Short mmCIF file of C-alpha atoms in Angstrom, two decimals:
data_model
loop_
_atom_site.label_atom_id
_atom_site.label_comp_id
_atom_site.label_asym_id
_atom_site.label_seq_id
_atom_site.Cartn_x
_atom_site.Cartn_y
_atom_site.Cartn_z
CA UNK F 29 46.44 -0.69 131.35
CA UNK F 30 43.18 -2.61 131.62
CA UNK F 31 43.37 -2.56 135.41
CA UNK F 32 44.03 1.19 135.39
CA UNK F 33 41.05 1.85 133.08
CA UNK F 34 38.80 -0.25 135.32
CA UNK F 35 39.96 1.59 138.42
CA UNK F 36 39.34 4.98 136.80
CA UNK F 37 35.83 3.97 135.69
CA UNK F 38 34.92 2.68 139.15
CA UNK F 39 36.32 5.78 140.85
CA UNK F 40 34.30 8.08 138.61
CA UNK F 41 31.19 6.00 139.19
CA UNK F 42 31.60 6.18 142.95
CA UNK F 43 32.32 9.93 142.91
CA UNK F 44 29.28 10.77 140.83
CA UNK F 45 26.73 7.97 141.15
CA UNK F 46 23.31 8.50 139.62
CA UNK F 47 21.51 5.77 141.54
CA UNK F 48 22.09 2.33 143.03
CA UNK F 49 22.81 -0.15 140.24
CA UNK F 50 20.58 -2.70 141.95
CA UNK F 51 17.49 -0.87 143.16
CA UNK F 52 17.73 2.73 141.97
CA UNK F 53 18.19 4.33 145.39
CA UNK F 54 19.48 7.86 144.66
CA UNK F 55 22.94 9.22 145.40
CA UNK F 56 24.63 5.89 146.06
CA UNK F 57 26.61 3.58 143.78
CA UNK F 58 25.42 0.28 145.28
CA UNK F 59 23.28 0.52 148.41
CA UNK F 60 23.79 -1.53 151.57
CA UNK F 61 20.72 -3.69 150.91
CA UNK F 62 21.90 -4.66 147.44
CA UNK F 63 25.42 -5.36 148.70
CA UNK F 64 24.02 -7.93 151.12
CA UNK F 65 21.35 -9.38 148.82
CA UNK F 66 23.15 -12.72 148.40
CA UNK F 67 20.91 -15.63 149.49
CA UNK F 68 22.20 -18.28 151.89
CA UNK F 69 22.55 -21.05 149.32
CA UNK F 70 24.37 -21.90 146.12
CA UNK F 71 22.23 -22.82 143.11
CA UNK F 72 23.29 -25.85 141.09
CA UNK F 73 22.37 -27.39 137.74
CA UNK F 74 24.12 -29.63 135.21
CA UNK F 75 25.39 -28.84 131.70
CA UNK F 76 26.99 -31.62 129.64
CA UNK F 77 27.53 -33.65 132.78
CA UNK F 78 29.28 -30.75 134.55
CA UNK F 79 27.89 -29.12 137.68
CA UNK F 80 27.26 -25.38 137.36
CA UNK F 81 27.41 -23.39 140.61
CA UNK F 82 25.61 -20.04 140.69
CA UNK F 83 25.44 -17.54 143.55
CA UNK F 84 22.07 -15.93 142.83
CA UNK F 85 18.97 -16.33 140.66
CA UNK F 86 18.99 -14.13 137.57
CA UNK F 87 16.15 -11.97 138.83
CA UNK F 88 15.51 -8.86 140.87
CA UNK F 89 18.60 -7.12 142.23
CA UNK F 90 21.12 -9.48 140.63
CA UNK F 91 19.57 -9.13 137.17
CA UNK F 92 19.41 -5.33 137.42
CA UNK F 93 23.03 -5.12 138.54
CA UNK F 94 24.29 -7.39 135.78
CA UNK F 95 22.35 -5.44 133.16
CA UNK F 96 23.60 -2.16 134.63
CA UNK F 97 27.17 -3.39 134.19
CA UNK F 98 26.71 -4.87 130.71
CA UNK F 99 24.31 -2.35 129.15
CA UNK F 100 25.05 0.87 131.01
CA UNK F 101 28.74 0.45 131.80
CA UNK F 102 28.12 0.57 135.56
CA UNK F 103 31.52 -0.86 136.49
CA UNK F 104 30.90 0.26 140.08
CA UNK F 105 28.64 -2.80 140.38
CA UNK F 106 31.53 -5.16 139.56
CA UNK F 107 32.92 -5.52 143.12
CA UNK F 108 29.56 -6.77 144.44
CA UNK F 109 29.09 -9.09 141.46
CA UNK F 110 32.65 -10.28 141.96
CA UNK F 111 31.88 -11.16 145.56
CA UNK F 112 28.94 -13.28 144.41
CA UNK F 113 31.04 -15.02 141.73
CA UNK F 114 33.68 -15.71 144.37
CA UNK F 115 31.11 -17.62 146.44
CA UNK F 116 30.16 -19.74 143.42
CA UNK F 117 33.79 -20.48 142.52
CA UNK F 118 34.67 -21.34 146.10
CA UNK F 119 31.70 -23.72 146.35
CA UNK F 120 32.92 -25.43 143.18
CA UNK F 121 36.44 -25.66 144.59
CA UNK F 122 35.13 -27.09 147.84
CA UNK F 123 33.33 -29.89 145.99
CA UNK F 124 36.21 -30.57 143.58
CA UNK F 125 38.71 -33.38 143.92
CA UNK F 126 42.39 -33.08 143.10
CA UNK F 127 44.53 -29.97 142.75
CA UNK F 128 45.87 -27.50 140.17
CA UNK F 129 42.51 -26.05 139.16
CA UNK F 130 42.39 -22.93 136.98
CA UNK F 131 39.61 -20.63 135.82
CA UNK F 132 38.67 -20.24 132.16
CA UNK F 133 36.42 -17.28 131.34
CA UNK F 134 33.83 -17.49 128.58
CA UNK F 135 35.24 -15.38 125.71
CA UNK F 136 33.91 -12.00 124.68
CA UNK F 137 33.45 -10.95 121.08
CA UNK F 138 35.62 -8.23 119.55
CA UNK F 139 32.50 -6.17 118.90
CA UNK F 140 31.56 -6.39 122.58
CA UNK F 141 35.05 -5.30 123.63
CA UNK F 142 34.93 -2.30 121.30
CA UNK F 143 31.42 -1.26 122.29
CA UNK F 144 31.93 -1.45 126.06
CA UNK F 145 35.66 -0.80 126.32
CA UNK F 146 35.89 -3.66 128.83
CA UNK F 147 34.84 -7.31 129.17
CA UNK F 148 32.22 -7.78 131.91
CA UNK F 149 33.18 -11.36 132.76
CA UNK F 150 36.90 -10.54 132.98
CA UNK F 151 36.16 -7.52 135.18
CA UNK F 152 33.94 -9.57 137.50
CA UNK F 153 36.59 -12.30 137.74
CA UNK F 154 39.23 -9.74 138.74
CA UNK F 155 36.90 -8.17 141.31
CA UNK F 156 36.33 -11.68 142.69
CA UNK F 157 40.07 -11.83 143.40
CA UNK F 158 40.87 -14.43 140.75
CA UNK F 159 42.75 -14.58 137.46
CA UNK F 160 41.58 -16.47 134.39
CA UNK F 161 44.03 -17.33 131.59
CA UNK F 162 42.47 -16.62 128.20
CA UNK F 163 42.47 -20.12 126.81
CA UNK F 164 39.05 -19.75 125.17
CA UNK F 165 38.33 -17.63 122.10
CA UNK F 166 35.78 -17.40 119.29
CA UNK F 167 36.61 -19.45 116.19
CA UNK F 168 33.77 -17.73 114.35
CA UNK F 169 31.19 -15.06 115.10
CA UNK F 170 27.82 -16.60 116.06
CA UNK F 171 24.48 -14.83 115.59
CA UNK F 172 23.10 -12.79 118.45
CA UNK F 173 21.53 -15.23 120.92
CA UNK F 174 18.67 -12.90 121.92
CA UNK F 175 15.34 -14.34 120.88
CA UNK F 176 16.72 -17.80 120.07
CA UNK F 177 15.28 -20.92 121.69
CA UNK F 178 17.27 -23.63 123.45
CA UNK F 179 17.87 -25.75 120.31
CA UNK F 180 18.61 -22.70 118.16
CA UNK F 181 21.14 -21.41 120.69
CA UNK F 182 23.02 -24.69 120.69
CA UNK F 183 23.02 -24.90 116.88
CA UNK F 184 24.17 -21.28 116.67
CA UNK F 185 27.13 -21.90 118.98
CA UNK F 186 28.25 -25.34 117.84
CA UNK F 187 31.89 -25.11 116.76
CA UNK F 188 32.05 -21.38 117.53
CA UNK F 189 34.57 -21.59 120.41
CA UNK F 190 38.14 -22.87 120.33
CA UNK F 191 40.67 -23.53 123.09
CA UNK F 192 44.44 -23.17 123.02
CA UNK F 193 47.13 -24.53 125.32
CA UNK F 194 44.58 -26.35 127.46
CA UNK F 195 45.85 -29.93 127.21
CA UNK F 196 46.24 -31.76 130.55
CA UNK F 197 45.00 -28.74 132.50
CA UNK F 198 41.96 -28.64 134.80
CA UNK F 199 39.43 -25.80 134.63
CA UNK F 200 36.40 -24.23 136.22
CA UNK F 201 34.62 -22.31 133.44
CA UNK F 202 33.24 -18.96 134.60
CA UNK F 203 30.58 -16.66 133.15
CA UNK F 204 28.25 -13.93 134.38
CA UNK F 205 24.95 -15.77 133.89
CA UNK F 206 23.75 -19.16 132.67
CA UNK F 207 20.41 -19.32 130.85
CA UNK F 208 19.91 -22.33 128.55
CA UNK F 209 23.51 -23.46 129.13
CA UNK F 210 24.36 -23.34 125.41
CA UNK F 211 27.43 -21.10 125.84
CA UNK F 212 28.85 -23.16 128.70
CA UNK F 213 28.14 -26.33 126.73
CA UNK F 214 30.18 -25.04 123.78
CA UNK F 215 33.05 -23.96 126.05
CA UNK F 216 33.04 -27.39 127.71
CA UNK F 217 33.20 -29.03 124.26
CA UNK F 218 36.08 -26.82 123.12
CA UNK F 219 38.16 -27.43 126.23
CA UNK F 220 37.55 -31.17 126.23
CA UNK F 221 38.47 -31.33 122.55
CA UNK F 222 41.71 -29.53 123.43
CA UNK F 223 42.53 -32.17 126.05
CA UNK F 224 41.45 -30.33 129.20
CA UNK F 225 39.43 -31.61 132.15
CA UNK F 226 36.37 -29.60 133.20
CA UNK F 227 36.02 -29.64 136.98
CA UNK F 228 32.92 -27.43 137.16
CA UNK F 229 31.36 -24.19 135.93
CA UNK F 230 30.61 -21.13 138.06
CA UNK F 231 28.45 -18.10 137.34
CA UNK F 232 27.19 -15.07 139.20
CA UNK F 233 23.58 -15.93 138.35
CA UNK F 234 21.32 -18.59 136.88
CA UNK F 235 17.92 -18.07 135.28
CA UNK F 236 15.28 -19.35 137.74
CA UNK F 237 13.43 -21.56 135.26
CA UNK F 238 16.64 -23.49 134.58
CA UNK F 239 17.83 -23.70 138.19
CA UNK F 240 17.75 -26.90 140.21
CA UNK F 241 16.59 -26.96 143.80
CA UNK F 242 19.08 -24.88 145.82
CA UNK F 243 21.48 -26.84 147.98
CA UNK F 244 22.93 -25.70 151.26
CA UNK F 245 25.82 -23.34 150.75
CA UNK F 246 29.17 -25.10 150.66
CA UNK F 247 32.15 -24.38 152.89
CA UNK F 248 34.55 -21.86 151.36
CA UNK F 249 37.96 -22.84 150.04
CA UNK F 250 40.36 -19.90 149.86
CA UNK F 251 42.46 -19.73 146.66
CA UNK F 252 46.12 -18.86 146.74
CA UNK F 253 46.27 -15.04 146.58
CA UNK F 254 47.51 -13.67 143.27
CA UNK F 255 47.96 -17.09 141.70
CA UNK F 256 46.54 -18.49 138.51
CA UNK F 257 46.28 -22.04 139.86
CA UNK F 258 44.10 -22.68 142.91
CA UNK F 259 44.80 -25.49 145.35
CA UNK F 260 42.22 -27.06 147.63
CA UNK F 261 42.85 -26.42 151.32
#
């Protein structure tokens, strides 16, 4: 049913677009310029000893499109965002060693699900062509992170996430954007505590002030179509 709802939302958005979700160009859902706005490199940084791969800086077109999806329900932006997330995941896969790697999406709160009617990260993951088993969930409801500093964010999230059925499995944690890294850090802790190995993290975007020097874009590894587990080529 979730897939059907997403398809209906995207169809309606394409049939009656107000403006481009990235730049505001009228009478188009996502314009050609915004569709091809991906830079030629993957951005990397480290959280809790784990490399985070991000496709774009959280600024300009990417920031507007993510906010359009999350705040305005512009699900028609999800396919483009999914394409960017796919590049980040595939870069992480290309650098990974070993096999049997799965994706674990950062959990969404119940309030967020009710308000939006969909989970942005899950939608982006599906539009990227991947599946992500829901091994992560909230053990308690943290305060809203808006306005909190780096230390406050970490304190707010400590112990807030739990993982189930993750023992002896290997994961790439995925999210829409990484800012201070506090959410990814808590997800890494929860999965490690549950006995999982964290291969990498991947996000659509990374805030510029927290982004390391961009590296050259990695070669793409194609995941097995329709599978939950992805094998390196």
